[in-house]
Coordinates of C-alpha atoms and ligand atoms in Angstrom, one line a residue:
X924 CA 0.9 7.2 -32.4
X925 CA 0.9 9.9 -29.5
X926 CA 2.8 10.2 -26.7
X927 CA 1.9 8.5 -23.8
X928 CA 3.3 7.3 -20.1
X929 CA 2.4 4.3 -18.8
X930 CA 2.6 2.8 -15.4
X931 CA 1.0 0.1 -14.3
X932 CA 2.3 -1.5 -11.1
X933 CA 0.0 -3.9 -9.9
X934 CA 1.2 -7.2 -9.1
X935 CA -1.1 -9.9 -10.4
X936 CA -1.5 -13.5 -8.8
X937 CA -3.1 -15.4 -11.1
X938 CA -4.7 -19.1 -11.0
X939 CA -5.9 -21.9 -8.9
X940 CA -6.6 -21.1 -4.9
X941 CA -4.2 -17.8 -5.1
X942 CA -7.0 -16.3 -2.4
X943 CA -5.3 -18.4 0.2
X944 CA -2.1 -16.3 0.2
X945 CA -4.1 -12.8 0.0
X946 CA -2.7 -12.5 3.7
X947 CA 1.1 -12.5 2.4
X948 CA 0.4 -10.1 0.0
X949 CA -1.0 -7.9 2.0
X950 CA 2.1 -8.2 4.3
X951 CA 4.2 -7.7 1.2
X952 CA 2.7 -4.3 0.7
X953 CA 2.5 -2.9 3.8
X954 CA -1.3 -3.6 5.3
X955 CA -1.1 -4.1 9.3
X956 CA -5.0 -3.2 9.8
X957 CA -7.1 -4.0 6.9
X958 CA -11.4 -2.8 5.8
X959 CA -12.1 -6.1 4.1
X960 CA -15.2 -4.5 1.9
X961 CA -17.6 -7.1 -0.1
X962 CA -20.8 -6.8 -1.8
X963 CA -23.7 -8.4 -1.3
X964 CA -23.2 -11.9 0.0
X965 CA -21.8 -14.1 -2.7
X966 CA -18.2 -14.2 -1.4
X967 CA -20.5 -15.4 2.1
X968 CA -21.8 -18.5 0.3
X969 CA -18.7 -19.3 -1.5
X970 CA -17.0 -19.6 1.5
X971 CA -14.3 -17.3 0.0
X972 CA -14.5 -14.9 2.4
X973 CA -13.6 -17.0 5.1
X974 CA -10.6 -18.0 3.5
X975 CA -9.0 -14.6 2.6
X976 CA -10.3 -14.2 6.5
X977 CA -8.1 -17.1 7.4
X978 CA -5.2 -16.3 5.4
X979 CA -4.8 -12.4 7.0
X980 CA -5.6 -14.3 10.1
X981 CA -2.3 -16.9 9.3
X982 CA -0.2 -13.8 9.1
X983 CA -1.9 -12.1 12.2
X984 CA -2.9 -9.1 10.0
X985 CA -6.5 -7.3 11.9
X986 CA -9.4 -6.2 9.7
X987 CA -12.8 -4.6 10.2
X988 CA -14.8 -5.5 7.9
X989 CA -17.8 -3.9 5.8
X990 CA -19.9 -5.6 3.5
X991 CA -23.1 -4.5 1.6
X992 CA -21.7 -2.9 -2.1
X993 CA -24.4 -3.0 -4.5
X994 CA -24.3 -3.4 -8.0
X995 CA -23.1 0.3 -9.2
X996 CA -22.2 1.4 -6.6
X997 CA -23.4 4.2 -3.9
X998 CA -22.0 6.7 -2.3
X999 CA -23.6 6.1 1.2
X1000 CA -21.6 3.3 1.6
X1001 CA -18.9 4.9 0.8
X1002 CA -18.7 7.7 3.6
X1003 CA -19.7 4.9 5.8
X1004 CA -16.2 3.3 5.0
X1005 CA -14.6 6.2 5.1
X1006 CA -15.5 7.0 9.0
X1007 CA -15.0 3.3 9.6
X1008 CA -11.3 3.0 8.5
X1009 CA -10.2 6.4 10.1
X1010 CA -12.0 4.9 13.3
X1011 CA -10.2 1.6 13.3
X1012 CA -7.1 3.2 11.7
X1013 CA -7.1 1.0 8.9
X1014 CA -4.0 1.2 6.7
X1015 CA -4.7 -1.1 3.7
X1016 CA -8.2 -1.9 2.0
X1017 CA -9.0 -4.9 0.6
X1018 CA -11.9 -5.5 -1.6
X1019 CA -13.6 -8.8 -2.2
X1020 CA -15.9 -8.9 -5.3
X1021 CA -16.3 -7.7 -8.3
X1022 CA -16.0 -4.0 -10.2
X1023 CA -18.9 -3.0 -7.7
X1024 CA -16.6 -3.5 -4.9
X1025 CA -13.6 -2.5 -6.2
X1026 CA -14.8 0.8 -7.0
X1027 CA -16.3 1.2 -3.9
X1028 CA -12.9 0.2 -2.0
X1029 CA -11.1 2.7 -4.2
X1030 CA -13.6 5.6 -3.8
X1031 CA -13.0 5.3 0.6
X1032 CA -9.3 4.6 -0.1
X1033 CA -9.1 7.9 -1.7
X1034 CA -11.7 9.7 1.1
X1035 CA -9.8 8.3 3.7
X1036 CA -6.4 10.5 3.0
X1037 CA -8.6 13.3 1.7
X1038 CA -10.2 16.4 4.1
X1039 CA -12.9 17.4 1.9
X1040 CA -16.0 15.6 0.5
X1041 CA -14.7 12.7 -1.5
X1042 CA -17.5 13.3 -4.5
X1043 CA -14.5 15.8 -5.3
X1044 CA -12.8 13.1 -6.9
X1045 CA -15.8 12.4 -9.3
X1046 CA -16.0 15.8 -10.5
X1047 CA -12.9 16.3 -12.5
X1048 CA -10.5 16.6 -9.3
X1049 CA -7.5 13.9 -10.0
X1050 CA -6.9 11.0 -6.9
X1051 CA -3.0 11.7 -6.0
X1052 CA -3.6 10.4 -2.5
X1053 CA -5.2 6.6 -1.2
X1054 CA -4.7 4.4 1.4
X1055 CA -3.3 1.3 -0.5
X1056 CA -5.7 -1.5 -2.0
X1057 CA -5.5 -5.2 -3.1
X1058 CA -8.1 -6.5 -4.9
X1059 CA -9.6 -10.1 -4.9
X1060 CA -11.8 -10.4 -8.1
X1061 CA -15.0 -12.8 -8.6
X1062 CA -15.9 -11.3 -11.9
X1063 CA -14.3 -10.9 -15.2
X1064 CA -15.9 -7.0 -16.2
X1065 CA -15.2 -4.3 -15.1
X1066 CA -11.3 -4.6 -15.4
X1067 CA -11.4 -2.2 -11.9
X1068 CA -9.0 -4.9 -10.8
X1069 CA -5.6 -3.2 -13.2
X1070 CA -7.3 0.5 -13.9
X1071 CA -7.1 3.6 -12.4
X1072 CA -10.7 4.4 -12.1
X1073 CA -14.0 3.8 -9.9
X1074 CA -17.3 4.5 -10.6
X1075 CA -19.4 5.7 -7.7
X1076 CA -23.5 6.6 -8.3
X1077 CA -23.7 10.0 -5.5
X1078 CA -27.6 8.9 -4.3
X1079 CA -28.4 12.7 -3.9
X1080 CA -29.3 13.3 -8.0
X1081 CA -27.9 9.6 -9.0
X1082 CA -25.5 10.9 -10.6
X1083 CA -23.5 8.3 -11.6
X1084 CA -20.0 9.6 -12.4
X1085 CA -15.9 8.2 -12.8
X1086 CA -12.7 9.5 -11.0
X1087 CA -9.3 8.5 -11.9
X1088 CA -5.7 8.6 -10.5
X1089 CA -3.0 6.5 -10.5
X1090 CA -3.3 6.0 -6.3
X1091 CA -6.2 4.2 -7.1
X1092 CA -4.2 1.1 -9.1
X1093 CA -5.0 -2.0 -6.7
X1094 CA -1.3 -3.0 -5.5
X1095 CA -2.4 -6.7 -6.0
X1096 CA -5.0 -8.9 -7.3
X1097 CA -5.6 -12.1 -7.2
X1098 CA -7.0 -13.8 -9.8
X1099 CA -8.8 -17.4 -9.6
X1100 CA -10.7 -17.9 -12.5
X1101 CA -12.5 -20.7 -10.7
X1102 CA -14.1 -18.6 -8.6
X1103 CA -15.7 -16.7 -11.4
X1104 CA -17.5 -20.3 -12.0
X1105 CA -20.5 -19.8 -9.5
X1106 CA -21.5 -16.7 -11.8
X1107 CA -25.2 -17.0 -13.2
X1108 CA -25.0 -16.7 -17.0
X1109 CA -26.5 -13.9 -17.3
X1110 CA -23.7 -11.9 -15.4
X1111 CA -21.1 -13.7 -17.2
X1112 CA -22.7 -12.3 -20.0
X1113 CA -22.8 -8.8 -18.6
X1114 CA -18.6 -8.8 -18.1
X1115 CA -18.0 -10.2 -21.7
X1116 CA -19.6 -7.2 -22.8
X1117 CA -18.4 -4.5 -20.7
X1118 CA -15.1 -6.2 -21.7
X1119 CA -15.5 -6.2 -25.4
X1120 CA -17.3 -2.3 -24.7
X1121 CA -13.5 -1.0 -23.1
X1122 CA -12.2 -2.8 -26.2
X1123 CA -14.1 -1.0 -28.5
X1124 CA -13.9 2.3 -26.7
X1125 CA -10.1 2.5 -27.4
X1126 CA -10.6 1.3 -31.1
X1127 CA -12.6 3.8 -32.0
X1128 CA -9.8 6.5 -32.1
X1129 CA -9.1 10.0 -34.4
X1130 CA -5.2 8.7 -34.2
X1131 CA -3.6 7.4 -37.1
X1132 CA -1.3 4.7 -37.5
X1133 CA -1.8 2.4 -34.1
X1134 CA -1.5 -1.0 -35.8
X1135 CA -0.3 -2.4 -32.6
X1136 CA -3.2 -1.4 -30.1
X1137 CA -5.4 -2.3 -32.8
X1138 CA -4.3 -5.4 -33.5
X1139 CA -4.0 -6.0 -29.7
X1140 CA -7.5 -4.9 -29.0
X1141 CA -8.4 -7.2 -32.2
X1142 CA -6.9 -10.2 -30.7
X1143 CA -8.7 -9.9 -27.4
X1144 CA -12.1 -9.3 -28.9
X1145 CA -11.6 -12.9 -30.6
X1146 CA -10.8 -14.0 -27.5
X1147 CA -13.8 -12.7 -26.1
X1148 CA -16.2 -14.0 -29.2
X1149 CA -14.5 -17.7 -28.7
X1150 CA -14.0 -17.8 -24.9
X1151 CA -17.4 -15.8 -24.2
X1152 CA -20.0 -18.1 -25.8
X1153 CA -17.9 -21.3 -24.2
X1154 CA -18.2 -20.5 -20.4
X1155 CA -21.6 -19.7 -20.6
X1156 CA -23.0 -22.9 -22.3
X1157 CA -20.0 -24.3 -19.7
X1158 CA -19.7 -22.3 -16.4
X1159 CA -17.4 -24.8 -14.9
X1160 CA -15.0 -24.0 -17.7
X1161 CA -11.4 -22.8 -15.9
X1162 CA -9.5 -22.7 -19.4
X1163 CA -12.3 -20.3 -20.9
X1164 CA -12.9 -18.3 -17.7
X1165 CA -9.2 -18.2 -17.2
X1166 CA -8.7 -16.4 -20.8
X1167 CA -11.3 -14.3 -20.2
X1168 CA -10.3 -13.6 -17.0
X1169 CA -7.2 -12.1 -18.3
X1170 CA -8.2 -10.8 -21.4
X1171 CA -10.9 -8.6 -19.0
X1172 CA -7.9 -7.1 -17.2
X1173 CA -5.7 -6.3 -20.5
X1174 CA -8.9 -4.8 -22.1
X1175 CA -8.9 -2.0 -19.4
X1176 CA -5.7 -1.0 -17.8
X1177 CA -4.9 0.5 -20.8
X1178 CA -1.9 -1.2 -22.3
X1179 CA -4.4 -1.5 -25.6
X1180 CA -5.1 2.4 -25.1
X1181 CA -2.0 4.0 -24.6
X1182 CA -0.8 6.6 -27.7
X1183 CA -4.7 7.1 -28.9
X1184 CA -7.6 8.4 -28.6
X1185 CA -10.6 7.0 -27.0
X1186 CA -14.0 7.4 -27.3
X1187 CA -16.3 6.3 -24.1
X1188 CA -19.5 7.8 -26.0
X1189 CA -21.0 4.2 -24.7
X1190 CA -19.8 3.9 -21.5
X1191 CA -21.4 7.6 -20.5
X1192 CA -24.8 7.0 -22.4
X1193 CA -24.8 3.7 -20.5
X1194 CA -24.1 5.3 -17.2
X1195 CA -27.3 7.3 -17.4
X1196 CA -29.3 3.9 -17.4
X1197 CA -27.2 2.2 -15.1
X1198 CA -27.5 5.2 -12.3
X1199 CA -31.3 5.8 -13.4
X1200 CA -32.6 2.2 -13.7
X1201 CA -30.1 0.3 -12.2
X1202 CA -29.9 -2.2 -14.9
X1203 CA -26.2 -3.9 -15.1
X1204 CA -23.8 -1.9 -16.4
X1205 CA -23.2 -4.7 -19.3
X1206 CA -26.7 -5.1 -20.1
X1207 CA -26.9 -1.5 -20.4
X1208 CA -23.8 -1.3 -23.1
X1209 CA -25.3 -4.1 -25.2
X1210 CA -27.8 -2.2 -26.1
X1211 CA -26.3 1.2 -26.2
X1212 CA -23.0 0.1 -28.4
X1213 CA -24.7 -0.5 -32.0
X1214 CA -26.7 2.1 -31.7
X1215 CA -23.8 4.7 -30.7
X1216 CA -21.5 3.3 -33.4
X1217 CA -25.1 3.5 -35.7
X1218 CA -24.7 7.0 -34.8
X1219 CA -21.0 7.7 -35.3
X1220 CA -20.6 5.6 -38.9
X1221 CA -20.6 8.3 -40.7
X1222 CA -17.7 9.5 -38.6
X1223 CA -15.1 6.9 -40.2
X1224 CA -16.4 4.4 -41.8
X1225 CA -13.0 2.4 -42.8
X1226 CA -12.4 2.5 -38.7
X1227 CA -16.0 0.0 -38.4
X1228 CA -14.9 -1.4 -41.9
X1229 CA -11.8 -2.7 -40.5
X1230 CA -13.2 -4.2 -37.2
X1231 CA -15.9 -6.1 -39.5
X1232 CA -13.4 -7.6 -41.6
X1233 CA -10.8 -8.4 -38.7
X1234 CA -12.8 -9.0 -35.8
X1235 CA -16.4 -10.1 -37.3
X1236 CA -14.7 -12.1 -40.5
X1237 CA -17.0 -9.6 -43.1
X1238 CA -15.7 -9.9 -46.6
X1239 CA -14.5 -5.9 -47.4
X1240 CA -17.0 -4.5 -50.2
X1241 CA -14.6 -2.1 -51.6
X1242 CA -16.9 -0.4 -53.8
X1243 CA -19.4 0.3 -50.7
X1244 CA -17.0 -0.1 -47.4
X1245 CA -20.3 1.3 -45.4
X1246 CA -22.0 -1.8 -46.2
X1247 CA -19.2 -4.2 -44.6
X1248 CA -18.6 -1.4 -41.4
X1249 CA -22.7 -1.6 -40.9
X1250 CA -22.7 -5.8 -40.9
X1251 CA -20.0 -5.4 -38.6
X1252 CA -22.4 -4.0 -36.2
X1253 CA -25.1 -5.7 -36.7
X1254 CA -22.7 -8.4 -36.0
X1255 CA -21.6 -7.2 -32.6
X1256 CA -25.3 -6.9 -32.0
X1257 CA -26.4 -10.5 -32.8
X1258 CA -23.7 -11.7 -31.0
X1259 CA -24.7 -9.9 -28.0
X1260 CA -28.2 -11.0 -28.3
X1261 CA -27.0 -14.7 -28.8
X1262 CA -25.4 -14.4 -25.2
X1263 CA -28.4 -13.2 -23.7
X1264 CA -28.1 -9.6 -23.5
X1265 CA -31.1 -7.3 -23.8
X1266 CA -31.5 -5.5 -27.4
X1267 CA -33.9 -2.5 -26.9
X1268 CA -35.2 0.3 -24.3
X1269 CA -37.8 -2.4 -23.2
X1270 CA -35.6 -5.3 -22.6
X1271 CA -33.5 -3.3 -20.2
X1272 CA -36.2 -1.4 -18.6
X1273 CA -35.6 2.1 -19.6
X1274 CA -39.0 4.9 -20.7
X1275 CA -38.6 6.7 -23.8
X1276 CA -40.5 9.2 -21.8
X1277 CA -36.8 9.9 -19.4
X1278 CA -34.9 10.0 -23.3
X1279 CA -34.7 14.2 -22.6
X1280 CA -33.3 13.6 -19.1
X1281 CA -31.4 11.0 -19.5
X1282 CA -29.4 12.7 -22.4
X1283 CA -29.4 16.1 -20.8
X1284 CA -27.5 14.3 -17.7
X1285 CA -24.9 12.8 -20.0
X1286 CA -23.9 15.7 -21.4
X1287 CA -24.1 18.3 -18.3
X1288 CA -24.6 15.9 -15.2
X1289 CA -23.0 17.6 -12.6
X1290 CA -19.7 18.7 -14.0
X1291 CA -20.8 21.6 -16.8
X1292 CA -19.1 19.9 -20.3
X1293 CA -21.8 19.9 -22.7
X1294 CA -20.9 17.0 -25.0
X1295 CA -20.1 14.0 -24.2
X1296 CA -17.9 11.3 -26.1
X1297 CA -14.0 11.7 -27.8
X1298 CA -14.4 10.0 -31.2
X1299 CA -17.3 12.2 -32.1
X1300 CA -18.1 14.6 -29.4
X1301 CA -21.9 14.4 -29.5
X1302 CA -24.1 17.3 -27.8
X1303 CA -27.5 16.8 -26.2
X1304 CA -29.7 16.3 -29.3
X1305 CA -26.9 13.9 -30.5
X1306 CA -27.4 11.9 -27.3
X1307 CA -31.5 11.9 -27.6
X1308 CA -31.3 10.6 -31.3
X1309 CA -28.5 7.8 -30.0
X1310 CA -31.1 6.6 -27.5
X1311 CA -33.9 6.5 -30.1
X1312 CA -32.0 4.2 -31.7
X1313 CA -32.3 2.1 -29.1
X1314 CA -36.2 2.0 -29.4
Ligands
NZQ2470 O1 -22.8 -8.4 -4.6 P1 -22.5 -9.9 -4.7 O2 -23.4 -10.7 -3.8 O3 -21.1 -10.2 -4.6 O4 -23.0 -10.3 -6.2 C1 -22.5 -9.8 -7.4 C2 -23.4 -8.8 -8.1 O5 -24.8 -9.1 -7.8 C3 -22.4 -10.9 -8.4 N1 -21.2 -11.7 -8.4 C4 -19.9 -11.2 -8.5 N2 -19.1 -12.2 -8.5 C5 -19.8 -13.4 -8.3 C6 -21.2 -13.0 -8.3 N3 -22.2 -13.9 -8.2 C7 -21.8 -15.2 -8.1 N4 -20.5 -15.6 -8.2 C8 -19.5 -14.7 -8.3 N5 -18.2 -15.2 -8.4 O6 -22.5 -10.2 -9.7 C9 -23.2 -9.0 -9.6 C10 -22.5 -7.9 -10.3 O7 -21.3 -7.6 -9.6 P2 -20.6 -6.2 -9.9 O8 -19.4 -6.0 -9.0 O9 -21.6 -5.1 -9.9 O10 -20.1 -6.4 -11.4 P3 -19.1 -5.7 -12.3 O11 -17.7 -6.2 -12.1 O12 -19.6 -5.8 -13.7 O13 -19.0 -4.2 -11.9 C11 -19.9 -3.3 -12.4 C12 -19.6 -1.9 -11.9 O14 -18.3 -1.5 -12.4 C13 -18.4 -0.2 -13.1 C14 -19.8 -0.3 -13.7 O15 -20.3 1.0 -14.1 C15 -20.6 -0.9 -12.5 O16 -20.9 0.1 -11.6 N6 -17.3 0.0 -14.0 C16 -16.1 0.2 -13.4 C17 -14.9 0.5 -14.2 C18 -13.6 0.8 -13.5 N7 -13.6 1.0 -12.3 O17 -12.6 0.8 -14.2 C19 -15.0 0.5 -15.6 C20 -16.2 -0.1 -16.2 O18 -16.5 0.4 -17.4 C21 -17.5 0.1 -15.4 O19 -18.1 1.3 -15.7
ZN2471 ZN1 -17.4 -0.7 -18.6

């Protein structure tokens, strides 16, 4: 195991109707004039908004409000906030929605305490300064709601790109799992993947000897191939959105990735598709995942052996391990495709004719690197033969 820090302050409030005390906690943490930021009207028909609106309002805490986030994210919006809170001298931000909005909150948080162009922060530059957030989540994905990150698409190129810093940690969220009830299946669908994808991005590590993340990240991705198929054929379901509810949180503010490497080879070859054909981020990784890991076998095949046999039940081969790593991928893949999730370029959208582009912008984008990926760094070619695979 490596050395690591870890620090993770946010305070969680989980369970039934914790959204009517989001007013007390943002009194508890310091918000006297608060950006309530949403996306693009579901928290309006599930009436939620009006209650976090009447609970600031019970503890005579002002907000502006701005609604409007779109599914990944734009940076328009974003320097909209930005002059709005430093007009209304907003001191706390409060986001209302899923990762879409959180990120978005996160990405005028840190704009707001910064003089230069906030796109700074998505080109390598760490966030040491925000205005404080608190997060109300509607979505188990994303896990925005416990991590340090935000991913912003800059309209000008659609680049779609990540910044990180520990100001950026929400200082609450509040977690109903019952709101995450009115989601369509299909975007339930979506966050169990992107959940089990941040699982899988920390497995797949060059560090030896991490039997306790790996058994941590095995036990949620159980959780997520029990609870997953449940709320779906069941959206009213609290016990199974409940567990994956939490299970999304754990699977990305890092407790399971701390003293490792990670890959996030998927996560940036998804990004591509996500910024170019604004498919959802999960959808994207569905059909991105097998065919990275495909890609990678080669790499360490006793690391995909060991998944198949502890997360996918495969019966080790020891005489040809490769065999059990590849039917553990194929059984990530079915399993995906028995949820609903798209399995090709065509189901998602995507050209093979943008293949070039699209892997030229994951490995150089806007920030100069040249590869892309920490498990196996993989340079442009790399990339275009990954998305082939996805043909
Ligand atoms: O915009 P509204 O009307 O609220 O509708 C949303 C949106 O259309 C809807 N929705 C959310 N909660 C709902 C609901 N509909 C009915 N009932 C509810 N309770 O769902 C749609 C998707 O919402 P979004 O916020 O986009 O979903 P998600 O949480 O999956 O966020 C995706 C974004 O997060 C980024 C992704 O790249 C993508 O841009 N990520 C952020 C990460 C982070 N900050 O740490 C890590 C992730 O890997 C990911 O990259
Ligand atoms: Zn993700």
């Amino acid at each position: 195991m490596d050395n690591f820090t870890f620090y993770a302050p946010t305070y969680f409030a989980f369970g039934k109707d914790t959204e009517r005390e989001t007013g007390k906690y943002v009194k508890r943490f310091g918000g006297t004039r608060v950006l309530i930021h949403y996306g693009g009207g579901s928290v309006i028909r599930s009436g939620l908004l009006d209650r976090v609106k009447e609970s600031l309002e019970a503890e005579q805490i002002g907000y502006v409000e701005l609604g409007g986030v779109k599914p990944n994210p734009r940076s328009g919006l974003v320097y909209e906030g930005i002059a709005l809170c430093r007009e209304e001298k907003v001191d706390f931000i409060l986001a209302v929605g899923g990762g879409s909005t959180i990120d978005s909150a996160k990405a005028i948080a840190a704009g707001v305490s910064y003089d230069g162009d906030f796109w700074d922060y998505y080109q390598g530059k760490v966030v040491e300064q925000a205005v404080p957030i608190g997060t109300v989540l509607t979505i188990s994905a994303a896990g925005s709601e416990g991590s340090p990150d935000s991913v912003i698409t800059k309209e000008e190129g659609m680049y779609k790109r990540a910044a990180t810093g520990e100001a950026l940690r929400p200082r609450f969220t509040i977690m109903n799992p019952a709101l995450t009830q009115t989601l369509p299946a299909y975007q339930t669908a979506c966050g169990i993947t992107d959940i089990m994808a941040h699982l899988y991005e920390r497995y797949l590590t060059n560090t030896k000897e991490v039997e306790c993340t790996d058994r941590m990240i095995e036990a949620l991705l159980l959780t997520m191939i029990h609870e997953g198929p449940r709320a779906i054929a069941e959206p009213d379901n609290y016990e199974a959105r409940a567990n994956i509810m939490w299970a999304g949180m754990m699977a990305h503010n890092n407790s399971c990735g701390v003293g490792r490497t990670q890959d996030w080879t998927s996560h940036s070859i998804e990004h591509e598709l996500s910024a170019l054909y604004d498919c959802a981020h999960g959808a994207g990784l569905a059909v991105v995942m097998p065919a990275v890991f495909t890609y990678n076998l080669q790499h360490d095949v006793m690391r995909f052996a060991q998944a198949a046999v502890r997360v996918w039940g495969c019966q080790m081969d020891f005489g040809n391990p490769q065999r059990t790593a590849v039917e553990g991928i194929e059984a990530l893949r079915s399993f995906l495709i028995s949820i609903g999730m798209p399995k090709n370029f065509a189901e998602l959208g995507a050209r093979e004719e943008d293949i070039e582009k699209l892997a030229h912008t994951a490995c150089y984008g806007d920030v100069e690197a040249g590869t892309t990926g920490g498990f196996v760094p993989l340079g442009q070619k790399d990339v275009e033969a990954v998305y082939r695979l996805m043909l």
